[in-house]
C-alpha positions as protocol buffer text, in pm:
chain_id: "A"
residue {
  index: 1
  type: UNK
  ca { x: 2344 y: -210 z: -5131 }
}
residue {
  index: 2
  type: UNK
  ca { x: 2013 y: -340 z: -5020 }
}
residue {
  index: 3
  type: UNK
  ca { x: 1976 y: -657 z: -4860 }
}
residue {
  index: 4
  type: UNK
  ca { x: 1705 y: -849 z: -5009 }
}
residue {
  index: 5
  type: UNK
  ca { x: 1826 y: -1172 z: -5209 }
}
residue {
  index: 6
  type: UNK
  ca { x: 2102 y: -1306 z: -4860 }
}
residue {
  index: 7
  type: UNK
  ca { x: 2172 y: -1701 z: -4866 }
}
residue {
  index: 8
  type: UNK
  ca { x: 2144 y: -1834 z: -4530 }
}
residue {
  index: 9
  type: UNK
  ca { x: 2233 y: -2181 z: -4523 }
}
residue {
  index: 10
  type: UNK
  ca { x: 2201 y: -2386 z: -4174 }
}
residue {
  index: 11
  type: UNK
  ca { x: 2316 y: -2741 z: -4082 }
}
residue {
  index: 12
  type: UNK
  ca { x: 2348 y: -2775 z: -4556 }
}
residue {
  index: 13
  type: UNK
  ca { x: 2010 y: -2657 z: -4580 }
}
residue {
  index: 14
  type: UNK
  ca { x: 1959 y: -2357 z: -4808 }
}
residue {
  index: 15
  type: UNK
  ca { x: 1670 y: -2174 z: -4587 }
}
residue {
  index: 16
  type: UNK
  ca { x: 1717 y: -1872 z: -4751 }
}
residue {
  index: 17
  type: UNK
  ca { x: 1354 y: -1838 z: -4939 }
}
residue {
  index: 18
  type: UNK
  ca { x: 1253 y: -1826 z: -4546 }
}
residue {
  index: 19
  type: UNK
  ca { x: 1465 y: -1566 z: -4437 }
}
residue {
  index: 20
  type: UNK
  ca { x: 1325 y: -1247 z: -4288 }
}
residue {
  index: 21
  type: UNK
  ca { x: 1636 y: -1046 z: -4126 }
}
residue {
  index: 22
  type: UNK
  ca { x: 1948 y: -1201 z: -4064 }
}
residue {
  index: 23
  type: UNK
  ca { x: 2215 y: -1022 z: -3849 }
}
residue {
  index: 24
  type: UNK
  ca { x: 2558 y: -1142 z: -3836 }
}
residue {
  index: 25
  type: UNK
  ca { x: 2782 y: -948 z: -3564 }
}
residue {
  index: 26
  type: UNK
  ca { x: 3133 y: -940 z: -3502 }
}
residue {
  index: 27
  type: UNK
  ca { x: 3353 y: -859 z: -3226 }
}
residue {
  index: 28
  type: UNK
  ca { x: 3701 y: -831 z: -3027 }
}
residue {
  index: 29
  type: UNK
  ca { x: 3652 y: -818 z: -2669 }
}
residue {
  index: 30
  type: UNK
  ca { x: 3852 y: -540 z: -2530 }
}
residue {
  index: 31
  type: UNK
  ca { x: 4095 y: -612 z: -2205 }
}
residue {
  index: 32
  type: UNK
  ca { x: 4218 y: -318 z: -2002 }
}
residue {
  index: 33
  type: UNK
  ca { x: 4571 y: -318 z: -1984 }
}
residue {
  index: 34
  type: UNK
  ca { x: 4599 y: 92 z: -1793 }
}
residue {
  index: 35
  type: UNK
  ca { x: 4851 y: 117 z: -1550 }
}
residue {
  index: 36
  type: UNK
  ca { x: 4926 y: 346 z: -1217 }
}
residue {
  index: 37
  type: UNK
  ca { x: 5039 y: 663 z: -1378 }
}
residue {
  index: 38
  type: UNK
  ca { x: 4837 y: 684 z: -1677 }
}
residue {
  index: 39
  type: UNK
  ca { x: 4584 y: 958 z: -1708 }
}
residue {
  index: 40
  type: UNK
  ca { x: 4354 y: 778 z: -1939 }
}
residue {
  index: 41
  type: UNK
  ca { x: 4221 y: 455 z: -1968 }
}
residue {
  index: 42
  type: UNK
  ca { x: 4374 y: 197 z: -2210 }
}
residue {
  index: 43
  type: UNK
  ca { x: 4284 y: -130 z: -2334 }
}
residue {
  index: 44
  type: UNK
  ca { x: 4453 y: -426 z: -2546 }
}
residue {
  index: 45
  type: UNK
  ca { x: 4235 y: -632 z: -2819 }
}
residue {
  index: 46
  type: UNK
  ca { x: 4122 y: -985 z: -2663 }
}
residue {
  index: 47
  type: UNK
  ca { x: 3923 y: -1232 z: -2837 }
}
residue {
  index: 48
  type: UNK
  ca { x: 3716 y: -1234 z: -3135 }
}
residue {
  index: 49
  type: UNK
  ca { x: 3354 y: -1295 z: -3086 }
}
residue {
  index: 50
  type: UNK
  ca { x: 3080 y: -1358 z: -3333 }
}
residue {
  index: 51
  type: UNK
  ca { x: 2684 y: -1450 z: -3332 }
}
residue {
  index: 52
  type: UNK
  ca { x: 2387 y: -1450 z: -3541 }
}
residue {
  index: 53
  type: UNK
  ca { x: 2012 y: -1381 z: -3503 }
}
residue {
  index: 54
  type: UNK
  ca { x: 1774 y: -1487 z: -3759 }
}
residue {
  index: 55
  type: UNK
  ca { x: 1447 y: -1434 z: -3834 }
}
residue {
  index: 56
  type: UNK
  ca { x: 1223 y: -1652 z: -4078 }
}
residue {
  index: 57
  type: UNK
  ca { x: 887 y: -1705 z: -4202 }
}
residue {
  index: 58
  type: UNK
  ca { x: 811 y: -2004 z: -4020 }
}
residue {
  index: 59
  type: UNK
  ca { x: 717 y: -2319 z: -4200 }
}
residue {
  index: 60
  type: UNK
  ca { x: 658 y: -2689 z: -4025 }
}
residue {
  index: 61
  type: UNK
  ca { x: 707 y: -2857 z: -4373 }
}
residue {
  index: 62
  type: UNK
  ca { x: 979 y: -3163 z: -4430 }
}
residue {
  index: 63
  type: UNK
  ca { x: 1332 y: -3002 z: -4465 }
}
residue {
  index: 64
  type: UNK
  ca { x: 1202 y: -2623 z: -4408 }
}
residue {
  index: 65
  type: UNK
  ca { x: 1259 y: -2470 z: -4116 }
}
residue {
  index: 66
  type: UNK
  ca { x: 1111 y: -2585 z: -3783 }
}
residue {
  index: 67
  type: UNK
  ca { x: 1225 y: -2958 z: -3949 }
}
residue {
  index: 68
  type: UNK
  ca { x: 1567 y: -2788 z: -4040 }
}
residue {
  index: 69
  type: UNK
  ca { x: 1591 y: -2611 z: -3666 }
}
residue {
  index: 70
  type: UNK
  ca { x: 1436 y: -2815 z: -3404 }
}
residue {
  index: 71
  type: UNK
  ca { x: 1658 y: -3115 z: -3405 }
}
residue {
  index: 72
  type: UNK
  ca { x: 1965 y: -2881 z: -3432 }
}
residue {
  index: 73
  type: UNK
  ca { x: 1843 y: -2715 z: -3128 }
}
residue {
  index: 74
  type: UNK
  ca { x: 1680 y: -3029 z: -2923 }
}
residue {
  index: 75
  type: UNK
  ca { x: 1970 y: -3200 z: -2986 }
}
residue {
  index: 76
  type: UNK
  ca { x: 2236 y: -2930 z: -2898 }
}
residue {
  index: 77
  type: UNK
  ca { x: 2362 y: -2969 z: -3231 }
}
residue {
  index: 78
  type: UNK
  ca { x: 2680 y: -2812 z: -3350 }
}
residue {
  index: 79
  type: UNK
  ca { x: 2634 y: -2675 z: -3716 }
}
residue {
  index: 80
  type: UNK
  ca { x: 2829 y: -2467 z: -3989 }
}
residue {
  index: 81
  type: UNK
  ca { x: 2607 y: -2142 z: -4074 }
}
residue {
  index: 82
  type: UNK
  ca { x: 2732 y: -1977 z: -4422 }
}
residue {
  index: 83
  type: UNK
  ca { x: 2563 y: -1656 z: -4490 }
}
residue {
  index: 84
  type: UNK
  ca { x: 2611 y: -1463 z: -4830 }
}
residue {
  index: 85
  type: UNK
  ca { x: 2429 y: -1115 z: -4902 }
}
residue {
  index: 86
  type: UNK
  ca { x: 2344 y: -1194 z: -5270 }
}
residue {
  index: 87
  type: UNK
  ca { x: 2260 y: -1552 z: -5358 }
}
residue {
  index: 88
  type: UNK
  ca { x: 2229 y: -1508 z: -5699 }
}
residue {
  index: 89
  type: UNK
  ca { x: 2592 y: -1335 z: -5764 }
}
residue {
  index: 90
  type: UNK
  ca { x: 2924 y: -1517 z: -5719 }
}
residue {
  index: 91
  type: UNK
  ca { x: 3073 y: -1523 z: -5438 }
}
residue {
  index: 92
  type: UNK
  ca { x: 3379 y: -1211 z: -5436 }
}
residue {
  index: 93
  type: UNK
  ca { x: 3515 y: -926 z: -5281 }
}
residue {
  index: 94
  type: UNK
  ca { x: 3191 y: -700 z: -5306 }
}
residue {
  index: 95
  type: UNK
  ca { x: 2943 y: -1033 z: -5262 }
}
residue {
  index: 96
  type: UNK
  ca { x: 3174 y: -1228 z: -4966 }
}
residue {
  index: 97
  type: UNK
  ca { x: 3065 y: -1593 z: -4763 }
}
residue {
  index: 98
  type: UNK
  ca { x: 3100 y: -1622 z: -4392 }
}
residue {
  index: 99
  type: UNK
  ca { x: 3082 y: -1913 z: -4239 }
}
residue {
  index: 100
  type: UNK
  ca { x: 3128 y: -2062 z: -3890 }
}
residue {
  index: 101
  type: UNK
  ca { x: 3065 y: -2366 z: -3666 }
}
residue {
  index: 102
  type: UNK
  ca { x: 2794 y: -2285 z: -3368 }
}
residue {
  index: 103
  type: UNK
  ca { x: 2544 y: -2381 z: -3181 }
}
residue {
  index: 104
  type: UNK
  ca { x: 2170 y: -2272 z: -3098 }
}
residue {
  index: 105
  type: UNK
  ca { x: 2122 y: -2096 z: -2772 }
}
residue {
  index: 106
  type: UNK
  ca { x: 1775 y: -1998 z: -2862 }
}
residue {
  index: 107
  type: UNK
  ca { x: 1489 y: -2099 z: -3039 }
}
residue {
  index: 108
  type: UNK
  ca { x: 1129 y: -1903 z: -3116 }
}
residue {
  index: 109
  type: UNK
  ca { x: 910 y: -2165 z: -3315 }
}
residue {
  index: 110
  type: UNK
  ca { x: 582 y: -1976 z: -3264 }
}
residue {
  index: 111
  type: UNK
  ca { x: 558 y: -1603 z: -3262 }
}
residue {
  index: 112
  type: UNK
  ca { x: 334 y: -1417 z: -3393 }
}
residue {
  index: 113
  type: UNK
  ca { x: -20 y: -1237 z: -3321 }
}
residue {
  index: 114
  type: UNK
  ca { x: -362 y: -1299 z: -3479 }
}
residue {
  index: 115
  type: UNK
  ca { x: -365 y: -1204 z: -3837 }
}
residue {
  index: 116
  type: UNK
  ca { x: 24 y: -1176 z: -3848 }
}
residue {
  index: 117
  type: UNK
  ca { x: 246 y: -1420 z: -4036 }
}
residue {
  index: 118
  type: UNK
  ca { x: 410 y: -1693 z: -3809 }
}
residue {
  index: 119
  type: UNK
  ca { x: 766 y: -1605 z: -3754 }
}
residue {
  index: 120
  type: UNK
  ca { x: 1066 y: -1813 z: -3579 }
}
residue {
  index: 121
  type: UNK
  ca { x: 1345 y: -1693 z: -3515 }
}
residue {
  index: 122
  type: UNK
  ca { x: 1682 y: -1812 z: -3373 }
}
residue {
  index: 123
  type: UNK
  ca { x: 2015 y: -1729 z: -3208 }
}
residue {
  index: 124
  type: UNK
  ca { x: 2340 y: -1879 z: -3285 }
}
residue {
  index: 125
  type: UNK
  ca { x: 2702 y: -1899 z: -3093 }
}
residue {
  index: 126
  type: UNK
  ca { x: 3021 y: -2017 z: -3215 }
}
residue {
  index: 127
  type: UNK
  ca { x: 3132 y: -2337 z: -3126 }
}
residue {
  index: 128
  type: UNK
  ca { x: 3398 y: -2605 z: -3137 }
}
residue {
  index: 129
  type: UNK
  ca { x: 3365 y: -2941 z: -3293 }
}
residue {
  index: 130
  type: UNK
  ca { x: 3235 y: -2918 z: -3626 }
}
residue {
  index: 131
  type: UNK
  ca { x: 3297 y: -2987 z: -3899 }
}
residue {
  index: 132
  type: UNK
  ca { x: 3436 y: -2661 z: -3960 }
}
residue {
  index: 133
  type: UNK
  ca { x: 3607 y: -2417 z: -3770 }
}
residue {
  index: 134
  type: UNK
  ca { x: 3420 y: -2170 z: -3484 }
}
residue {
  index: 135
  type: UNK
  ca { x: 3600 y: -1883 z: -3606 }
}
residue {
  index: 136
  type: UNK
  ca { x: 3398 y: -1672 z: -3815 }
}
residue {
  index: 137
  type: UNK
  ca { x: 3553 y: -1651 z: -4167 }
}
residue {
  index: 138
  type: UNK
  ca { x: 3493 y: -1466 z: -4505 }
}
residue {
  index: 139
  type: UNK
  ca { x: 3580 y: -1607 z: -4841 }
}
residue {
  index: 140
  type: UNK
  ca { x: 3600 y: -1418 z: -5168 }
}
residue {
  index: 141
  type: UNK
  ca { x: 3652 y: -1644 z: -5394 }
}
């Protein structure tokens, strides 16, 4: 499958026309539960983690990015993030949505070097207090 047509949608608005890379990791923290007389380390699943990091082609106009990111970020904003590889197909086992409340930690709104194309990018956290839920779900139907 190549990535090339995701939906990233931030705080409602569909930025996807914008996006550059997306990446969406998830996690369980391991916890080390070894004990005298073992002769190899073992560990227990913990908590589930997830984050994002995305990268657009920046754009200062009304309800594009920097309009769509900097109060979210100023403002400390919690937000849901839904993120689906192919826009254009419906949303099912082989084309699933995640989505999940967070927060951004971090915020690029200029980067770039002469001649390039501006980028912005931005990190995201989970969070409570949304309208959502923090966790980081997938939906197939």
């Amino acid at each position: 499958m190549i990535l090339d047509n995701a939906q990233v949608i931030v705080n409602g608005v569909d930025l996807s026309e914008h996006v550059k890379s997306i990446s969406l990791p998830a996690e369980i923290e391991t916890q080390d539960n070894t004990t005298m007389g073992d002769g190899t380390r073992s560990n227990t699943a913990g908590l589930k983690n997830w984050s994002a990091a995305i990268t657009f082609n920046q754009d200062y106009a009304a309800d594009q990015v920097d309009d769509t990111i900097w109060p979210l970020y100023d403002n400390k904003t919690i937000f849901t993030l839904q993120v689906v590889p192919d826009k254009d197909k419906a949303i099912s086992v082989s084309n699933p949505r995640w989505t999940g409340d967070g927060f951004i930690t971090g915020y690029n709104p200029v980067d770039g070097s002469a001649g390039d194309l501006q980028e912005a990018s931005i990190d995201i956290v989970p969070a409570k207090g949304g309208s959502g839920s923090h966790v980081l779900t997938r939906s197939t139907s």
